[in-house]
């Protein structure tokens, strides 16, 4: 009888161990998948940028510095290794800021604003920027769920045994946290 109880306890512990390990693996995979969603949207934006630059160049010839900066940042973003999430997001944030200045060109150039190709590209880039923001939120949520499993008992024991490590959240640059200055001059 004692042998049966011992076997049941060992089987129960094995089931708990496997369940906890699989839960950690699922959370890790979900976090990796959510980063992949960010990568997909960054690639989509990178594919749209050359079309936007070409469409806009003819209207705003004196904005060459802005276009050069967009192309430079796009190329930097493509060159960053896949595992360096923070660097990718830093360059992506810079690129988003620079793209805003191209979006603002349409206010200075009514013909550009009326250009259907430009309008279509602007809509696609705006949608992509929104998807990037959503994907960042999803990544941080999945990272939080994963990190929570690393810290809570009993999954933290399994995490330590298998050397699971904390996933860093994507942060917003300090300059983007500042309130915008509004003036009615």
JSON list of C-alpha atoms in Angstrom, two decimals:
[
{"chain": "A", "resi": 1, "resn": "UNK", "atom": "CA", "xyz": [0.00, 0.00, 0.00]},
{"chain": "A", "resi": 2, "resn": "UNK", "atom": "CA", "xyz": [2.84, 2.42, 0.85]},
{"chain": "A", "resi": 3, "resn": "UNK", "atom": "CA", "xyz": [4.38, 1.70, -2.55]},
{"chain": "A", "resi": 4, "resn": "UNK", "atom": "CA", "xyz": [1.16, 2.68, -4.32]},
{"chain": "A", "resi": 5, "resn": "UNK", "atom": "CA", "xyz": [0.96, 5.94, -2.32]},
{"chain": "A", "resi": 6, "resn": "UNK", "atom": "CA", "xyz": [4.62, 6.67, -3.14]},
{"chain": "A", "resi": 7, "resn": "UNK", "atom": "CA", "xyz": [4.03, 6.00, -6.86]},
{"chain": "A", "resi": 8, "resn": "UNK", "atom": "CA", "xyz": [0.95, 8.25, -6.84]},
{"chain": "A", "resi": 9, "resn": "UNK", "atom": "CA", "xyz": [2.89, 11.05, -5.12]},
{"chain": "A", "resi": 10, "resn": "UNK", "atom": "CA", "xyz": [5.78, 10.73, -7.58]},
{"chain": "A", "resi": 11, "resn": "UNK", "atom": "CA", "xyz": [3.34, 10.74, -10.53]},
{"chain": "A", "resi": 12, "resn": "UNK", "atom": "CA", "xyz": [1.52, 13.74, -9.10]},
{"chain": "A", "resi": 13, "resn": "UNK", "atom": "CA", "xyz": [4.80, 15.62, -8.63]},
{"chain": "A", "resi": 14, "resn": "UNK", "atom": "CA", "xyz": [5.83, 14.70, -12.19]},
{"chain": "A", "resi": 15, "resn": "UNK", "atom": "CA", "xyz": [2.53, 16.02, -13.55]},
{"chain": "A", "resi": 16, "resn": "UNK", "atom": "CA", "xyz": [2.88, 19.26, -11.57]},
{"chain": "A", "resi": 17, "resn": "UNK", "atom": "CA", "xyz": [6.49, 19.65, -12.73]},
{"chain": "A", "resi": 18, "resn": "UNK", "atom": "CA", "xyz": [5.58, 19.05, -16.38]},
{"chain": "A", "resi": 19, "resn": "UNK", "atom": "CA", "xyz": [2.60, 21.41, -16.16]},
{"chain": "A", "resi": 20, "resn": "UNK", "atom": "CA", "xyz": [4.69, 24.20, -14.66]},
{"chain": "A", "resi": 21, "resn": "UNK", "atom": "CA", "xyz": [7.50, 23.68, -17.17]},
{"chain": "A", "resi": 22, "resn": "UNK", "atom": "CA", "xyz": [5.08, 23.68, -20.08]},
{"chain": "A", "resi": 23, "resn": "UNK", "atom": "CA", "xyz": [3.41, 26.82, -18.73]},
{"chain": "A", "resi": 24, "resn": "UNK", "atom": "CA", "xyz": [6.77, 28.58, -18.68]},
{"chain": "A", "resi": 25, "resn": "UNK", "atom": "CA", "xyz": [7.56, 27.41, -22.20]},
{"chain": "A", "resi": 26, "resn": "UNK", "atom": "CA", "xyz": [4.16, 28.57, -23.48]},
{"chain": "A", "resi": 27, "resn": "UNK", "atom": "CA", "xyz": [4.62, 32.00, -21.89]},
{"chain": "A", "resi": 28, "resn": "UNK", "atom": "CA", "xyz": [8.11, 32.24, -23.41]},
{"chain": "A", "resi": 29, "resn": "UNK", "atom": "CA", "xyz": [6.82, 31.26, -26.86]},
{"chain": "A", "resi": 30, "resn": "UNK", "atom": "CA", "xyz": [3.97, 33.77, -26.57]},
{"chain": "A", "resi": 31, "resn": "UNK", "atom": "CA", "xyz": [6.46, 36.51, -25.69]},
{"chain": "A", "resi": 32, "resn": "UNK", "atom": "CA", "xyz": [8.65, 35.59, -28.66]},
{"chain": "A", "resi": 33, "resn": "UNK", "atom": "CA", "xyz": [5.61, 35.53, -30.93]},
{"chain": "A", "resi": 34, "resn": "UNK", "atom": "CA", "xyz": [4.53, 38.97, -29.74]},
{"chain": "A", "resi": 35, "resn": "UNK", "atom": "CA", "xyz": [8.02, 40.31, -30.56]},
{"chain": "A", "resi": 36, "resn": "UNK", "atom": "CA", "xyz": [7.65, 38.71, -33.98]},
{"chain": "A", "resi": 37, "resn": "UNK", "atom": "CA", "xyz": [4.49, 40.77, -34.49]},
{"chain": "A", "resi": 38, "resn": "UNK", "atom": "CA", "xyz": [6.51, 43.92, -33.86]},
{"chain": "A", "resi": 39, "resn": "UNK", "atom": "CA", "xyz": [9.13, 42.73, -36.33]},
{"chain": "A", "resi": 40, "resn": "UNK", "atom": "CA", "xyz": [6.47, 42.09, -38.98]},
{"chain": "A", "resi": 41, "resn": "UNK", "atom": "CA", "xyz": [5.10, 45.62, -38.61]},
{"chain": "A", "resi": 42, "resn": "UNK", "atom": "CA", "xyz": [8.61, 47.14, -38.66]},
{"chain": "A", "resi": 43, "resn": "UNK", "atom": "CA", "xyz": [9.32, 45.28, -41.88]},
{"chain": "A", "resi": 44, "resn": "UNK", "atom": "CA", "xyz": [6.03, 46.46, -43.36]},
{"chain": "A", "resi": 45, "resn": "UNK", "atom": "CA", "xyz": [6.91, 50.05, -42.48]},
{"chain": "A", "resi": 46, "resn": "UNK", "atom": "CA", "xyz": [10.41, 49.60, -43.91]},
{"chain": "A", "resi": 47, "resn": "UNK", "atom": "CA", "xyz": [8.88, 48.36, -47.16]},
{"chain": "A", "resi": 48, "resn": "UNK", "atom": "CA", "xyz": [6.53, 51.36, -47.37]},
{"chain": "A", "resi": 49, "resn": "UNK", "atom": "CA", "xyz": [9.16, 54.02, -46.65]},
{"chain": "A", "resi": 50, "resn": "UNK", "atom": "CA", "xyz": [10.95, 53.97, -50.05]},
{"chain": "A", "resi": 51, "resn": "UNK", "atom": "CA", "xyz": [7.60, 54.48, -51.81]},
{"chain": "A", "resi": 52, "resn": "UNK", "atom": "CA", "xyz": [6.69, 57.36, -49.52]},
{"chain": "A", "resi": 53, "resn": "UNK", "atom": "CA", "xyz": [10.09, 59.01, -49.98]},
{"chain": "A", "resi": 54, "resn": "UNK", "atom": "CA", "xyz": [9.91, 58.70, -53.78]},
{"chain": "A", "resi": 55, "resn": "UNK", "atom": "CA", "xyz": [6.34, 60.01, -53.90]},
{"chain": "A", "resi": 56, "resn": "UNK", "atom": "CA", "xyz": [7.20, 62.97, -51.68]},
{"chain": "A", "resi": 57, "resn": "UNK", "atom": "CA", "xyz": [10.59, 63.90, -53.21]},
{"chain": "A", "resi": 58, "resn": "UNK", "atom": "CA", "xyz": [9.11, 65.61, -56.25]},
{"chain": "A", "resi": 59, "resn": "UNK", "atom": "CA", "xyz": [7.02, 67.95, -54.12]},
{"chain": "A", "resi": 60, "resn": "UNK", "atom": "CA", "xyz": [9.54, 68.89, -51.48]},
{"chain": "A", "resi": 61, "resn": "UNK", "atom": "CA", "xyz": [12.94, 69.07, -53.08]},
{"chain": "A", "resi": 62, "resn": "UNK", "atom": "CA", "xyz": [14.39, 71.21, -50.28]},
{"chain": "A", "resi": 63, "resn": "UNK", "atom": "CA", "xyz": [13.48, 68.58, -47.67]},
{"chain": "A", "resi": 64, "resn": "UNK", "atom": "CA", "xyz": [16.40, 66.35, -48.72]},
{"chain": "A", "resi": 65, "resn": "UNK", "atom": "CA", "xyz": [17.82, 66.21, -45.17]},
{"chain": "A", "resi": 66, "resn": "UNK", "atom": "CA", "xyz": [14.56, 64.76, -43.86]},
{"chain": "A", "resi": 67, "resn": "UNK", "atom": "CA", "xyz": [14.47, 62.15, -46.61]},
{"chain": "A", "resi": 68, "resn": "UNK", "atom": "CA", "xyz": [18.12, 61.27, -46.04]},
{"chain": "A", "resi": 69, "resn": "UNK", "atom": "CA", "xyz": [17.44, 60.84, -42.31]},
{"chain": "A", "resi": 70, "resn": "UNK", "atom": "CA", "xyz": [14.46, 58.55, -43.00]},
{"chain": "A", "resi": 71, "resn": "UNK", "atom": "CA", "xyz": [16.52, 56.38, -45.33]},
{"chain": "A", "resi": 72, "resn": "UNK", "atom": "CA", "xyz": [19.46, 56.33, -42.90]},
{"chain": "A", "resi": 73, "resn": "UNK", "atom": "CA", "xyz": [17.26, 55.27, -39.97]},
{"chain": "A", "resi": 74, "resn": "UNK", "atom": "CA", "xyz": [15.47, 52.66, -42.08]},
{"chain": "A", "resi": 75, "resn": "UNK", "atom": "CA", "xyz": [18.82, 51.15, -43.08]},
{"chain": "A", "resi": 76, "resn": "UNK", "atom": "CA", "xyz": [20.00, 51.20, -39.45]},
{"chain": "A", "resi": 77, "resn": "UNK", "atom": "CA", "xyz": [16.83, 49.42, -38.38]},
{"chain": "A", "resi": 78, "resn": "UNK", "atom": "CA", "xyz": [17.31, 46.69, -40.97]},
{"chain": "A", "resi": 79, "resn": "UNK", "atom": "CA", "xyz": [20.94, 46.19, -39.89]},
{"chain": "A", "resi": 80, "resn": "UNK", "atom": "CA", "xyz": [20.19, 45.67, -36.17]},
{"chain": "A", "resi": 81, "resn": "UNK", "atom": "CA", "xyz": [20.46, 42.01, -35.12]},
{"chain": "A", "resi": 82, "resn": "UNK", "atom": "CA", "xyz": [17.14, 40.29, -34.40]},
{"chain": "A", "resi": 83, "resn": "UNK", "atom": "CA", "xyz": [17.90, 39.71, -30.73]},
{"chain": "A", "resi": 84, "resn": "UNK", "atom": "CA", "xyz": [18.60, 43.35, -29.87]},
{"chain": "A", "resi": 85, "resn": "UNK", "atom": "CA", "xyz": [15.01, 44.39, -29.16]},
{"chain": "A", "resi": 86, "resn": "UNK", "atom": "CA", "xyz": [15.83, 47.57, -27.27]},
{"chain": "A", "resi": 87, "resn": "UNK", "atom": "CA", "xyz": [18.12, 48.93, -29.99]},
{"chain": "A", "resi": 88, "resn": "UNK", "atom": "CA", "xyz": [15.52, 48.07, -32.62]},
{"chain": "A", "resi": 89, "resn": "UNK", "atom": "CA", "xyz": [12.85, 49.99, -30.73]},
{"chain": "A", "resi": 90, "resn": "UNK", "atom": "CA", "xyz": [15.13, 53.00, -30.16]},
{"chain": "A", "resi": 91, "resn": "UNK", "atom": "CA", "xyz": [15.84, 53.35, -33.88]},
{"chain": "A", "resi": 92, "resn": "UNK", "atom": "CA", "xyz": [12.19, 52.64, -34.62]},
{"chain": "A", "resi": 93, "resn": "UNK", "atom": "CA", "xyz": [11.16, 55.50, -32.31]},
{"chain": "A", "resi": 94, "resn": "UNK", "atom": "CA", "xyz": [13.57, 57.85, -34.07]},
{"chain": "A", "resi": 95, "resn": "UNK", "atom": "CA", "xyz": [12.18, 56.74, -37.42]},
{"chain": "A", "resi": 96, "resn": "UNK", "atom": "CA", "xyz": [8.62, 57.36, -36.24]},
{"chain": "A", "resi": 97, "resn": "UNK", "atom": "CA", "xyz": [9.58, 60.90, -35.20]},
{"chain": "A", "resi": 98, "resn": "UNK", "atom": "CA", "xyz": [11.22, 61.57, -38.56]},
{"chain": "A", "resi": 99, "resn": "UNK", "atom": "CA", "xyz": [8.22, 60.16, -40.43]},
{"chain": "A", "resi": 100, "resn": "UNK", "atom": "CA", "xyz": [6.01, 62.64, -38.59]},
{"chain": "A", "resi": 101, "resn": "UNK", "atom": "CA", "xyz": [7.92, 65.45, -40.24]},
{"chain": "A", "resi": 102, "resn": "UNK", "atom": "CA", "xyz": [7.22, 63.92, -43.65]},
{"chain": "A", "resi": 103, "resn": "UNK", "atom": "CA", "xyz": [3.55, 63.64, -42.72]},
{"chain": "A", "resi": 104, "resn": "UNK", "atom": "CA", "xyz": [3.64, 67.34, -41.82]},
{"chain": "A", "resi": 105, "resn": "UNK", "atom": "CA", "xyz": [4.91, 68.17, -45.33]},
{"chain": "A", "resi": 106, "resn": "UNK", "atom": "CA", "xyz": [1.46, 67.53, -46.70]},
{"chain": "A", "resi": 107, "resn": "UNK", "atom": "CA", "xyz": [0.23, 70.62, -44.85]},
{"chain": "A", "resi": 108, "resn": "UNK", "atom": "CA", "xyz": [2.87, 72.76, -46.59]},
{"chain": "A", "resi": 109, "resn": "UNK", "atom": "CA", "xyz": [2.26, 71.28, -50.03]},
{"chain": "A", "resi": 110, "resn": "UNK", "atom": "CA", "xyz": [-1.42, 71.16, -51.00]},
{"chain": "A", "resi": 111, "resn": "UNK", "atom": "CA", "xyz": [-0.58, 69.34, -54.24]},
{"chain": "A", "resi": 112, "resn": "UNK", "atom": "CA", "xyz": [1.15, 66.63, -52.23]},
{"chain": "A", "resi": 113, "resn": "UNK", "atom": "CA", "xyz": [-1.84, 66.36, -49.93]},
{"chain": "A", "resi": 114, "resn": "UNK", "atom": "CA", "xyz": [-4.06, 65.85, -52.97]},
{"chain": "A", "resi": 115, "resn": "UNK", "atom": "CA", "xyz": [-1.79, 63.15, -54.44]},
{"chain": "A", "resi": 116, "resn": "UNK", "atom": "CA", "xyz": [-3.67, 59.86, -54.14]},
{"chain": "A", "resi": 117, "resn": "UNK", "atom": "CA", "xyz": [-0.52, 57.76, -53.92]},
{"chain": "A", "resi": 118, "resn": "UNK", "atom": "CA", "xyz": [0.81, 59.92, -51.08]},
{"chain": "A", "resi": 119, "resn": "UNK", "atom": "CA", "xyz": [-2.53, 59.78, -49.28]},
{"chain": "A", "resi": 120, "resn": "UNK", "atom": "CA", "xyz": [-2.66, 56.00, -49.64]},
{"chain": "A", "resi": 121, "resn": "UNK", "atom": "CA", "xyz": [0.92, 55.62, -48.36]},
{"chain": "A", "resi": 122, "resn": "UNK", "atom": "CA", "xyz": [0.18, 57.96, -45.45]},
{"chain": "A", "resi": 123, "resn": "UNK", "atom": "CA", "xyz": [-2.84, 55.87, -44.48]},
{"chain": "A", "resi": 124, "resn": "UNK", "atom": "CA", "xyz": [-0.84, 52.64, -44.70]},
{"chain": "A", "resi": 125, "resn": "UNK", "atom": "CA", "xyz": [2.02, 54.07, -42.65]},
{"chain": "A", "resi": 126, "resn": "UNK", "atom": "CA", "xyz": [-0.39, 55.48, -40.07]},
{"chain": "A", "resi": 127, "resn": "UNK", "atom": "CA", "xyz": [-2.08, 52.08, -39.81]},
{"chain": "A", "resi": 128, "resn": "UNK", "atom": "CA", "xyz": [1.32, 50.42, -39.51]},
{"chain": "A", "resi": 129, "resn": "UNK", "atom": "CA", "xyz": [2.41, 52.86, -36.79]},
{"chain": "A", "resi": 130, "resn": "UNK", "atom": "CA", "xyz": [-0.79, 52.01, -34.89]},
{"chain": "A", "resi": 131, "resn": "UNK", "atom": "CA", "xyz": [-0.10, 48.30, -35.31]},
{"chain": "A", "resi": 132, "resn": "UNK", "atom": "CA", "xyz": [3.45, 48.80, -34.03]},
{"chain": "A", "resi": 133, "resn": "UNK", "atom": "CA", "xyz": [2.06, 50.57, -30.95]},
{"chain": "A", "resi": 134, "resn": "UNK", "atom": "CA", "xyz": [-0.45, 47.76, -30.37]},
{"chain": "A", "resi": 135, "resn": "UNK", "atom": "CA", "xyz": [2.25, 45.13, -30.89]},
{"chain": "A", "resi": 136, "resn": "UNK", "atom": "CA", "xyz": [4.47, 46.87, -28.34]},
{"chain": "A", "resi": 137, "resn": "UNK", "atom": "CA", "xyz": [1.62, 46.73, -25.83]},
{"chain": "A", "resi": 138, "resn": "UNK", "atom": "CA", "xyz": [1.08, 43.05, -26.61]},
{"chain": "A", "resi": 139, "resn": "UNK", "atom": "CA", "xyz": [4.79, 42.33, -26.16]},
{"chain": "A", "resi": 140, "resn": "UNK", "atom": "CA", "xyz": [4.89, 44.11, -22.80]},
{"chain": "A", "resi": 141, "resn": "UNK", "atom": "CA", "xyz": [1.76, 42.24, -21.67]},
{"chain": "A", "resi": 142, "resn": "UNK", "atom": "CA", "xyz": [3.18, 38.87, -22.67]},
{"chain": "A", "resi": 143, "resn": "UNK", "atom": "CA", "xyz": [6.54, 39.79, -21.09]},
{"chain": "A", "resi": 144, "resn": "UNK", "atom": "CA", "xyz": [4.69, 40.67, -17.87]},
{"chain": "A", "resi": 145, "resn": "UNK", "atom": "CA", "xyz": [2.87, 37.32, -17.87]},
{"chain": "A", "resi": 146, "resn": "UNK", "atom": "CA", "xyz": [6.14, 35.47, -18.47]},
{"chain": "A", "resi": 147, "resn": "UNK", "atom": "CA", "xyz": [8.03, 37.46, -15.84]},
{"chain": "A", "resi": 148, "resn": "UNK", "atom": "CA", "xyz": [5.22, 36.87, -13.36]},
{"chain": "A", "resi": 149, "resn": "UNK", "atom": "CA", "xyz": [5.64, 33.12, -13.82]},
{"chain": "A", "resi": 150, "resn": "UNK", "atom": "CA", "xyz": [9.36, 33.52, -13.15]},
{"chain": "A", "resi": 151, "resn": "UNK", "atom": "CA", "xyz": [8.64, 35.22, -9.84]},
{"chain": "A", "resi": 152, "resn": "UNK", "atom": "CA", "xyz": [5.71, 33.24, -8.45]},
{"chain": "A", "resi": 153, "resn": "UNK", "atom": "CA", "xyz": [5.83, 30.00, -6.56]},
{"chain": "A", "resi": 154, "resn": "UNK", "atom": "CA", "xyz": [6.10, 27.16, -7.59]},
{"chain": "A", "resi": 155, "resn": "UNK", "atom": "CA", "xyz": [6.91, 27.98, -11.23]},
{"chain": "A", "resi": 156, "resn": "UNK", "atom": "CA", "xyz": [9.87, 30.08, -10.07]},
{"chain": "A", "resi": 157, "resn": "UNK", "atom": "CA", "xyz": [11.56, 26.87, -8.87]},
{"chain": "A", "resi": 158, "resn": "UNK", "atom": "CA", "xyz": [11.21, 25.27, -12.30]},
{"chain": "A", "resi": 159, "resn": "UNK", "atom": "CA", "xyz": [12.36, 28.50, -13.95]},
{"chain": "A", "resi": 160, "resn": "UNK", "atom": "CA", "xyz": [15.54, 28.53, -11.86]},
{"chain": "A", "resi": 161, "resn": "UNK", "atom": "CA", "xyz": [16.27, 24.88, -12.62]},
{"chain": "A", "resi": 162, "resn": "UNK", "atom": "CA", "xyz": [15.98, 25.52, -16.38]},
{"chain": "A", "resi": 163, "resn": "UNK", "atom": "CA", "xyz": [17.66, 28.94, -16.34]},
{"chain": "A", "resi": 164, "resn": "UNK", "atom": "CA", "xyz": [14.73, 30.94, -17.65]},
{"chain": "A", "resi": 165, "resn": "UNK", "atom": "CA", "xyz": [15.56, 34.65, -17.60]},
{"chain": "A", "resi": 166, "resn": "UNK", "atom": "CA", "xyz": [13.44, 37.74, -17.27]},
{"chain": "A", "resi": 167, "resn": "UNK", "atom": "CA", "xyz": [12.28, 39.49, -20.45]},
{"chain": "A", "resi": 168, "resn": "UNK", "atom": "CA", "xyz": [12.83, 43.25, -20.54]},
{"chain": "A", "resi": 169, "resn": "UNK", "atom": "CA", "xyz": [9.88, 45.49, -21.30]},
{"chain": "A", "resi": 170, "resn": "UNK", "atom": "CA", "xyz": [9.95, 47.87, -24.22]},
{"chain": "A", "resi": 171, "resn": "UNK", "atom": "CA", "xyz": [10.20, 51.36, -22.83]},
{"chain": "A", "resi": 172, "resn": "UNK", "atom": "CA", "xyz": [9.20, 54.75, -24.15]},
{"chain": "A", "resi": 173, "resn": "UNK", "atom": "CA", "xyz": [12.04, 57.23, -24.59]},
{"chain": "A", "resi": 174, "resn": "UNK", "atom": "CA", "xyz": [12.04, 60.02, -22.00]},
{"chain": "A", "resi": 175, "resn": "UNK", "atom": "CA", "xyz": [11.56, 62.76, -24.61]},
{"chain": "A", "resi": 176, "resn": "UNK", "atom": "CA", "xyz": [8.31, 61.11, -25.73]},
{"chain": "A", "resi": 177, "resn": "UNK", "atom": "CA", "xyz": [6.98, 61.15, -22.17]},
{"chain": "A", "resi": 178, "resn": "UNK", "atom": "CA", "xyz": [7.10, 64.94, -21.97]},
{"chain": "A", "resi": 179, "resn": "UNK", "atom": "CA", "xyz": [3.82, 66.76, -22.41]},
{"chain": "A", "resi": 180, "resn": "UNK", "atom": "CA", "xyz": [3.63, 68.60, -25.74]},
{"chain": "A", "resi": 181, "resn": "UNK", "atom": "CA", "xyz": [3.82, 72.37, -25.60]},
{"chain": "A", "resi": 182, "resn": "UNK", "atom": "CA", "xyz": [0.66, 73.97, -26.90]},
{"chain": "A", "resi": 183, "resn": "UNK", "atom": "CA", "xyz": [0.64, 77.60, -27.90]},
{"chain": "A", "resi": 184, "resn": "UNK", "atom": "CA", "xyz": [-2.11, 79.75, -29.41]},
{"chain": "A", "resi": 185, "resn": "UNK", "atom": "CA", "xyz": [0.14, 82.57, -30.66]}
]
